[in-house]
Coordinates of C-alpha atoms in Angstrom, one line a residue:
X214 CA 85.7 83.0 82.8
X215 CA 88.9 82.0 82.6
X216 CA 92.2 82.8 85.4
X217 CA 93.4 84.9 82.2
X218 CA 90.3 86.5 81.1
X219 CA 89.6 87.4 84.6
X220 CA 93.2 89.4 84.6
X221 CA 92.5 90.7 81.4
X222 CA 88.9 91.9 83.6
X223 CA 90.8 93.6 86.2
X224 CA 93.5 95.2 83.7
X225 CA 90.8 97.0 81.5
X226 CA 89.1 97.5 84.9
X227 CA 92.1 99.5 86.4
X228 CA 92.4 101.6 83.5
X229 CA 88.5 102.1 82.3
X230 CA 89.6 105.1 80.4
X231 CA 91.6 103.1 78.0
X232 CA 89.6 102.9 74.3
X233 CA 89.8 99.7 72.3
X234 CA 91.5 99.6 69.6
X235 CA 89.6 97.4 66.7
X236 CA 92.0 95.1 64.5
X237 CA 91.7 91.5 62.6
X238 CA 90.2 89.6 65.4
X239 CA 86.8 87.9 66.1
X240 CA 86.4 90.0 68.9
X241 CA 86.5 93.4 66.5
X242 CA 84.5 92.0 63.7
X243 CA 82.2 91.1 67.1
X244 CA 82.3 94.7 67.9
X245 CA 82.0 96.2 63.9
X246 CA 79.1 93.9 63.7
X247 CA 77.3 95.0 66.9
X248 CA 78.2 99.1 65.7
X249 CA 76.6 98.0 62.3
X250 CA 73.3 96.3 63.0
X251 CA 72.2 98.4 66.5
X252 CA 74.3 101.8 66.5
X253 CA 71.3 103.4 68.8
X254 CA 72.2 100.4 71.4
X255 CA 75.8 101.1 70.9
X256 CA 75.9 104.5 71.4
X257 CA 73.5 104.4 74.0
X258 CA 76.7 102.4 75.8
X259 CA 79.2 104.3 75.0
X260 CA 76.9 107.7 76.3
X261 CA 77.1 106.0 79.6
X262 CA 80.9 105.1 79.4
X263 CA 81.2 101.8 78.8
X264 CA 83.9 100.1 78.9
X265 CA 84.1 97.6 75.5
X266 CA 87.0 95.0 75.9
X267 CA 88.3 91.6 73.6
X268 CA 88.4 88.7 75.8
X269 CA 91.8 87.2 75.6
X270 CA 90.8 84.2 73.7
X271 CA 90.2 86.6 70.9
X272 CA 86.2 85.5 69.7
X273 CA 84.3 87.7 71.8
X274 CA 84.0 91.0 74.0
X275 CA 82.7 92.6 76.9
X276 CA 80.7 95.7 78.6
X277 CA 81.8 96.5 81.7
X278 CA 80.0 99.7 84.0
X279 CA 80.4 100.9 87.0
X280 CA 78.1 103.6 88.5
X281 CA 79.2 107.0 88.7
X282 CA 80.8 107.8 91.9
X283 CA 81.2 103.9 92.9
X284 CA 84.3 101.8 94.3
X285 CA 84.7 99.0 91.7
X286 CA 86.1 97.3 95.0
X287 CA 83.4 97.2 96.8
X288 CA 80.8 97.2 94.2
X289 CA 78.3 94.5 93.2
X290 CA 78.4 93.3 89.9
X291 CA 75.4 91.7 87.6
X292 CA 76.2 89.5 85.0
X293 CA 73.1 89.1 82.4
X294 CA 73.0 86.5 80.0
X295 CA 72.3 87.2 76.5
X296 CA 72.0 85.5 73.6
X297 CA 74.0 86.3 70.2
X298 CA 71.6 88.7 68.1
X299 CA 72.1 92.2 70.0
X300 CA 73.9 90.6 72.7
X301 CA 75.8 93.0 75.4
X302 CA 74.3 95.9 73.9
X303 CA 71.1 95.0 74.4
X304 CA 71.6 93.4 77.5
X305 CA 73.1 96.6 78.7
X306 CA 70.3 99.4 78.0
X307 CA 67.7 96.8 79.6
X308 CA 68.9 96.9 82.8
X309 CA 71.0 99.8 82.9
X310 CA 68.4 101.7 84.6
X311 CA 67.9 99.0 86.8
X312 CA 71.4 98.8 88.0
X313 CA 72.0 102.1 88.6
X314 CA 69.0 102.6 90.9
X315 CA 70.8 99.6 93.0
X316 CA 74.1 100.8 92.5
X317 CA 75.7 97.5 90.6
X318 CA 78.0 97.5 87.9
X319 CA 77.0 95.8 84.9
X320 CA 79.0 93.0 83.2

């Protein structure tokens, strides 16, 4: 990541309650895309309050969780790789379970 996508990070992480709003950019069509072709994975995220956010450089996006009751600050964070075709979504209901027993956020 880079310095400004890592501020961007912290910004969206301060204020988790903030929605996204979808415009033009790659990042929305990104998002559109993902709501279109896997709404069950989608709205499995957003049941466990995801936060969904455009990375500054405008051609992708995010999923950022904490678990319930956790400091951010002093939480671990897992980052799983994914490929393109059901990406974050994807990523995210496989090992939300998984993180949430260990108490990590998922990014």
């Amino acid at each position: 990541m880079k310095p400004a996508d890592l501020a961007v990070f912290f910004l969206f992480t301060l204020s988790a309650g903030t929605a996204f709003a979808l415009d033009d950019s790659g990042s929305s069509r990104l998002i559109q895309k993902a709501f279109a072709e896997t709404p069950d994975l989608v709205n499995y995220a957003r049941a466990q309050k995801v936060l969904i956010a455009p990375m500054t450089n405008g051609r992708s996006f995010y999923l950022y969780w904490v678990p319930e009751g956790a400091d951010p600050a002093k939480t671990k964070i897992l980052i799983p790789l994914h490929e393109e075709k059901g990406g974050a979504f994807a990523e995210f209901r496989y090992w939300h379970e998984h993180a949430d027993r260990r108490n990590f956020a998922l990014l």
